[in-house]
Amino acid sequence: MSDTEARLARLEQKLQSLQDYVAVCQIIARYGPQADTADTFERGQKVGDLWSEDGVYELGNGWAGKGRDGIAGLLDNDVHRALVREGAAHIPSMPNVTVDGDRACAVNYSRVYKHENGVFNVWRVSVNVWELARIDGTWKIQWRTNRLLNGSDDARAILRTIDHAGGLK
């Protein structure tokens, strides 16, 4: 392989890595706006479509959605519908993403703001682990774990998965 071919191969690899990173970040970023408009099951289904067919959204305390319909169903309840009707914003932080071929893992914070008496208050603050896979050329969430940052060992365990030198352990 010539020097030019080797440089081109490295450039293509770096470009693919950047495209994968952006795609993973975009999926995480899409969750919030879709959740904030999910006042009907049909809109909630769009959230489910971010996951693989057998994906899981695990919230802790026995709350989990399995499969796209199950995940969409997490948003199809009185608490979430009222939250959306009264005003809410699901805001993710920038994720720490590690891509390994057709698999990726990301860790980030998320906040949910709730509109009350003309003011937006922080209602929930959580840490998340997102496990993703490239399926038929498209990144899909396979598993999301969400834990409230309430001092629990579960939340701290997620935070310990980040290698502070730059990636995930």
PDB file of C-alpha atoms in Angstrom:
ATOM      1  CA  MET A   1       0.000   0.000   0.000  1.00  0.00           C
ATOM      2  CA  SER A   2       1.397   3.386  -0.956  1.00  0.00           C
ATOM      3  CA  ASP A   3       1.759   6.265   1.478  1.00  0.00           C
ATOM      4  CA  THR A   4      -1.171   8.026  -0.197  1.00  0.00           C
ATOM      5  CA  GLU A   5      -3.379   4.933   0.065  1.00  0.00           C
ATOM      6  CA  ALA A   6      -2.462   4.488   3.748  1.00  0.00           C
ATOM      7  CA  ARG A   7      -3.231   8.146   4.483  1.00  0.00           C
ATOM      8  CA  LEU A   8      -6.544   7.855   2.642  1.00  0.00           C
ATOM      9  CA  ALA A   9      -7.437   4.705   4.601  1.00  0.00           C
ATOM     10  CA  ARG A  10      -6.669   6.486   7.910  1.00  0.00           C
ATOM     11  CA  LEU A  11      -8.726   9.479   6.806  1.00  0.00           C
ATOM     12  CA  GLU A  12     -11.669   7.235   5.879  1.00  0.00           C
ATOM     13  CA  GLN A  13     -11.421   5.508   9.266  1.00  0.00           C
ATOM     14  CA  LYS A  14     -11.399   8.853  11.108  1.00  0.00           C
ATOM     15  CA  LEU A  15     -14.352  10.086   9.049  1.00  0.00           C
ATOM     16  CA  GLN A  16     -16.329   6.914   9.873  1.00  0.00           C
ATOM     17  CA  SER A  17     -15.515   7.364  13.583  1.00  0.00           C
ATOM     18  CA  LEU A  18     -16.779  10.948  13.478  1.00  0.00           C
ATOM     19  CA  GLN A  19     -19.939   9.926  11.626  1.00  0.00           C
ATOM     20  CA  ASP A  20     -20.612   7.200  14.201  1.00  0.00           C
ATOM     21  CA  TYR A  21     -20.024   9.608  17.095  1.00  0.00           C
ATOM     22  CA  VAL A  22     -22.410  12.184  15.621  1.00  0.00           C
ATOM     23  CA  ALA A  23     -25.061   9.531  14.908  1.00  0.00           C
ATOM     24  CA  VAL A  24     -24.948   8.286  18.520  1.00  0.00           C
ATOM     25  CA  CYS A  25     -25.151  11.850  19.872  1.00  0.00           C
ATOM     26  CA  GLN A  26     -28.095  12.592  17.554  1.00  0.00           C
ATOM     27  CA  ILE A  27     -30.084   9.608  18.821  1.00  0.00           C
ATOM     28  CA  ILE A  28     -29.567  10.727  22.411  1.00  0.00           C
ATOM     29  CA  ALA A  29     -30.486  14.311  21.478  1.00  0.00           C
ATOM     30  CA  ARG A  30     -33.679  13.178  19.687  1.00  0.00           C
ATOM     31  CA  TYR A  31     -35.027  11.410  22.759  1.00  0.00           C
ATOM     32  CA  GLY A  32     -35.879  14.615  24.669  1.00  0.00           C
ATOM     33  CA  PRO A  33     -37.962  16.441  22.058  1.00  0.00           C
ATOM     34  CA  GLN A  34     -39.800  13.228  21.192  1.00  0.00           C
ATOM     35  CA  ALA A  35     -40.551  12.556  24.868  1.00  0.00           C
ATOM     36  CA  ASP A  36     -41.764  16.143  25.298  1.00  0.00           C
ATOM     37  CA  THR A  37     -44.319  15.770  22.511  1.00  0.00           C
ATOM     38  CA  ALA A  38     -45.368  12.235  23.431  1.00  0.00           C
ATOM     39  CA  ASP A  39     -48.805  13.045  24.794  1.00  0.00           C
ATOM     40  CA  THR A  40     -50.352  10.281  22.720  1.00  0.00           C
ATOM     41  CA  PHE A  41     -49.265   6.710  22.194  1.00  0.00           C
ATOM     42  CA  GLU A  42     -48.682   7.409  18.489  1.00  0.00           C
ATOM     43  CA  ARG A  43     -46.130  10.116  19.259  1.00  0.00           C
ATOM     44  CA  GLY A  44     -44.647   7.942  21.984  1.00  0.00           C
ATOM     45  CA  GLN A  45     -44.090   5.322  19.311  1.00  0.00           C
ATOM     46  CA  LYS A  46     -41.504   7.643  17.739  1.00  0.00           C
ATOM     47  CA  VAL A  47     -39.514   7.359  20.959  1.00  0.00           C
ATOM     48  CA  GLY A  48     -39.786   3.565  20.737  1.00  0.00           C
ATOM     49  CA  ASP A  49     -38.464   3.725  17.185  1.00  0.00           C
ATOM     50  CA  LEU A  50     -35.096   4.944  18.519  1.00  0.00           C
ATOM     51  CA  TRP A  51     -34.629   1.459  20.020  1.00  0.00           C
ATOM     52  CA  SER A  52     -33.930  -1.882  18.376  1.00  0.00           C
ATOM     53  CA  GLU A  53     -36.850  -4.310  18.099  1.00  0.00           C
ATOM     54  CA  ASP A  54     -35.856  -6.013  21.364  1.00  0.00           C
ATOM     55  CA  GLY A  55     -34.525  -2.874  23.059  1.00  0.00           C
ATOM     56  CA  VAL A  56     -34.934  -2.110  26.748  1.00  0.00           C
ATOM     57  CA  TYR A  57     -35.361   1.151  28.653  1.00  0.00           C
ATOM     58  CA  GLU A  58     -34.673   0.374  32.302  1.00  0.00           C
ATOM     59  CA  LEU A  59     -35.554   3.126  34.791  1.00  0.00           C
ATOM     60  CA  GLY A  60     -35.042   1.248  38.053  1.00  0.00           C
ATOM     61  CA  ASN A  61     -37.512   0.527  40.839  1.00  0.00           C
ATOM     62  CA  GLY A  62     -39.252  -2.025  38.621  1.00  0.00           C
ATOM     63  CA  TRP A  63     -39.945   0.429  35.797  1.00  0.00           C
ATOM     64  CA  ALA A  64     -38.839  -0.853  32.404  1.00  0.00           C
ATOM     65  CA  GLY A  65     -40.069  -0.953  28.853  1.00  0.00           C
ATOM     66  CA  LYS A  66     -39.147  -3.857  26.614  1.00  0.00           C
ATOM     67  CA  GLY A  67     -39.492  -3.744  22.856  1.00  0.00           C
ATOM     68  CA  ARG A  68     -40.574  -0.659  20.957  1.00  0.00           C
ATOM     69  CA  ASP A  69     -44.197  -0.828  22.119  1.00  0.00           C
ATOM     70  CA  GLY A  70     -43.151  -1.321  25.731  1.00  0.00           C
ATOM     71  CA  ILE A  71     -40.792   1.650  25.584  1.00  0.00           C
ATOM     72  CA  ALA A  72     -43.433   3.815  23.919  1.00  0.00           C
ATOM     73  CA  GLY A  73     -45.821   2.676  26.650  1.00  0.00           C
ATOM     74  CA  LEU A  74     -43.579   4.230  29.311  1.00  0.00           C
ATOM     75  CA  LEU A  75     -44.748   7.570  27.946  1.00  0.00           C
ATOM     76  CA  ASP A  76     -48.390   6.536  27.618  1.00  0.00           C
ATOM     77  CA  ASN A  77     -49.485   7.096  31.206  1.00  0.00           C
ATOM     78  CA  ASP A  78     -51.273   9.775  33.201  1.00  0.00           C
ATOM     79  CA  VAL A  79     -48.111  11.092  34.885  1.00  0.00           C
ATOM     80  CA  HIS A  80     -46.222  11.634  31.637  1.00  0.00           C
ATOM     81  CA  ARG A  81     -49.226  13.010  29.748  1.00  0.00           C
ATOM     82  CA  ALA A  82     -49.839  15.566  32.545  1.00  0.00           C
ATOM     83  CA  LEU A  83     -46.152  16.480  32.599  1.00  0.00           C
ATOM     84  CA  VAL A  84     -46.201  17.200  28.856  1.00  0.00           C
ATOM     85  CA  ARG A  85     -49.519  19.084  28.961  1.00  0.00           C
ATOM     86  CA  GLU A  86     -48.299  21.345  31.777  1.00  0.00           C
ATOM     87  CA  GLY A  87     -44.904  21.953  30.157  1.00  0.00           C
ATOM     88  CA  ALA A  88     -41.747  19.913  30.403  1.00  0.00           C
ATOM     89  CA  ALA A  89     -38.310  19.619  28.873  1.00  0.00           C
ATOM     90  CA  HIS A  90     -36.138  16.489  28.823  1.00  0.00           C
ATOM     91  CA  ILE A  91     -32.584  17.834  28.464  1.00  0.00           C
ATOM     92  CA  PRO A  92     -29.591  15.518  27.948  1.00  0.00           C
ATOM     93  CA  SER A  93     -26.008  16.518  28.614  1.00  0.00           C
ATOM     94  CA  MET A  94     -23.295  15.889  26.066  1.00  0.00           C
ATOM     95  CA  PRO A  95     -22.576  12.153  26.230  1.00  0.00           C
ATOM     96  CA  ASN A  96     -19.227  10.479  26.724  1.00  0.00           C
ATOM     97  CA  VAL A  97     -19.283   8.094  23.739  1.00  0.00           C
ATOM     98  CA  THR A  98     -17.120   5.098  22.942  1.00  0.00           C
ATOM     99  CA  VAL A  99     -17.610   3.399  19.567  1.00  0.00           C
ATOM    100  CA  ASP A 100     -16.236  -0.066  18.873  1.00  0.00           C
ATOM    101  CA  GLY A 101     -17.146  -1.161  15.355  1.00  0.00           C
ATOM    102  CA  ASP A 102     -20.906  -1.695  15.208  1.00  0.00           C
ATOM    103  CA  ARG A 103     -21.399  -1.198  18.959  1.00  0.00           C
ATOM    104  CA  ALA A 104     -21.329   1.946  21.047  1.00  0.00           C
ATOM    105  CA  CYS A 105     -21.747   2.946  24.658  1.00  0.00           C
ATOM    106  CA  ALA A 106     -22.502   6.421  25.982  1.00  0.00           C
ATOM    107  CA  VAL A 107     -22.864   7.868  29.477  1.00  0.00           C
ATOM    108  CA  ASN A 108     -24.553  11.190  30.159  1.00  0.00           C
ATOM    109  CA  TYR A 109     -26.675  13.170  32.558  1.00  0.00           C
ATOM    110  CA  SER A 110     -30.269  14.096  31.898  1.00  0.00           C
ATOM    111  CA  ARG A 111     -32.525  16.627  33.495  1.00  0.00           C
ATOM    112  CA  VAL A 112     -36.273  16.970  33.294  1.00  0.00           C
ATOM    113  CA  TYR A 113     -37.631  20.449  33.834  1.00  0.00           C
ATOM    114  CA  LYS A 114     -41.247  20.830  34.891  1.00  0.00           C
ATOM    115  CA  HIS A 115     -43.291  23.996  34.380  1.00  0.00           C
ATOM    116  CA  GLU A 116     -45.023  25.019  37.612  1.00  0.00           C
ATOM    117  CA  ASN A 117     -46.626  28.367  38.432  1.00  0.00           C
ATOM    118  CA  GLY A 118     -44.926  30.119  35.501  1.00  0.00           C
ATOM    119  CA  VAL A 119     -41.448  28.818  36.367  1.00  0.00           C
ATOM    120  CA  PHE A 120     -39.406  25.860  35.113  1.00  0.00           C
ATOM    121  CA  ASN A 121     -38.042  23.792  37.990  1.00  0.00           C
ATOM    122  CA  VAL A 122     -35.677  20.846  37.828  1.00  0.00           C
ATOM    123  CA  TRP A 123     -37.885  17.821  38.477  1.00  0.00           C
ATOM    124  CA  ARG A 124     -35.427  14.953  37.884  1.00  0.00           C
ATOM    125  CA  VAL A 125     -31.667  14.653  37.481  1.00  0.00           C
ATOM    126  CA  SER A 126     -30.375  11.286  36.309  1.00  0.00           C
ATOM    127  CA  VAL A 127     -27.349   9.513  34.932  1.00  0.00           C
ATOM    128  CA  ASN A 128     -27.763   7.259  31.897  1.00  0.00           C
ATOM    129  CA  VAL A 129     -25.922   4.485  30.134  1.00  0.00           C
ATOM    130  CA  TRP A 130     -26.899   3.985  26.503  1.00  0.00           C
ATOM    131  CA  GLU A 131     -25.849   0.799  24.700  1.00  0.00           C
ATOM    132  CA  LEU A 132     -26.282   1.031  20.942  1.00  0.00           C
ATOM    133  CA  ALA A 133     -25.729  -1.137  17.888  1.00  0.00           C
ATOM    134  CA  ARG A 134     -25.550  -0.457  14.184  1.00  0.00           C
ATOM    135  CA  ILE A 135     -28.390  -2.526  12.730  1.00  0.00           C
ATOM    136  CA  ASP A 136     -28.805  -2.598   8.956  1.00  0.00           C
ATOM    137  CA  GLY A 137     -26.611   0.507   8.715  1.00  0.00           C
ATOM    138  CA  THR A 138     -28.578   2.534  11.304  1.00  0.00           C
ATOM    139  CA  TRP A 139     -27.684   3.129  14.940  1.00  0.00           C
ATOM    140  CA  LYS A 140     -30.363   1.923  17.384  1.00  0.00           C
ATOM    141  CA  ILE A 141     -30.505   1.911  21.176  1.00  0.00           C
ATOM    142  CA  GLN A 142     -30.383  -1.607  22.568  1.00  0.00           C
ATOM    143  CA  TRP A 143     -30.449  -0.752  26.254  1.00  0.00           C
ATOM    144  CA  ARG A 144     -30.778   2.437  28.271  1.00  0.00           C
ATOM    145  CA  THR A 145     -30.291   2.439  32.007  1.00  0.00           C
ATOM    146  CA  ASN A 146     -31.454   5.566  33.858  1.00  0.00           C
ATOM    147  CA  ARG A 147     -30.770   6.203  37.544  1.00  0.00           C
ATOM    148  CA  LEU A 148     -31.733   9.200  39.656  1.00  0.00           C
ATOM    149  CA  LEU A 149     -28.752  11.041  41.082  1.00  0.00           C
ATOM    150  CA  ASN A 150     -30.108  10.750  44.599  1.00  0.00           C
ATOM    151  CA  GLY A 151     -26.964   9.419  46.238  1.00  0.00           C
ATOM    152  CA  SER A 152     -27.735   5.800  45.319  1.00  0.00           C
ATOM    153  CA  ASP A 153     -25.020   3.220  44.790  1.00  0.00           C
ATOM    154  CA  ASP A 154     -26.593   2.390  41.385  1.00  0.00           C
ATOM    155  CA  ALA A 155     -26.098   5.944  40.118  1.00  0.00           C
ATOM    156  CA  ARG A 156     -22.518   6.130  41.388  1.00  0.00           C
ATOM    157  CA  ALA A 157     -21.748   2.758  39.787  1.00  0.00           C
ATOM    158  CA  ILE A 158     -22.746   4.189  36.397  1.00  0.00           C
ATOM    159  CA  LEU A 159     -20.527   7.212  36.940  1.00  0.00           C
ATOM    160  CA  ARG A 160     -17.600   4.917  37.775  1.00  0.00           C
ATOM    161  CA  THR A 161     -17.856   3.401  34.271  1.00  0.00           C
ATOM    162  CA  ILE A 162     -16.294   6.559  32.861  1.00  0.00           C
ATOM    163  CA  ASP A 163     -12.528   6.484  32.513  1.00  0.00           C
ATOM    164  CA  HIS A 164     -11.679  10.087  33.289  1.00  0.00           C
ATOM    165  CA  ALA A 165      -8.732   9.855  30.930  1.00  0.00           C
ATOM    166  CA  GLY A 166     -11.095   9.916  27.976  1.00  0.00           C
ATOM    167  CA  GLY A 167     -13.462   7.001  27.429  1.00  0.00           C
ATOM    168  CA  LEU A 168     -15.499   4.301  29.076  1.00  0.00           C
ATOM    169  CA  LYS A 169     -13.930   1.530  31.125  1.00  0.00           C
TER     170      LYS A 169
END
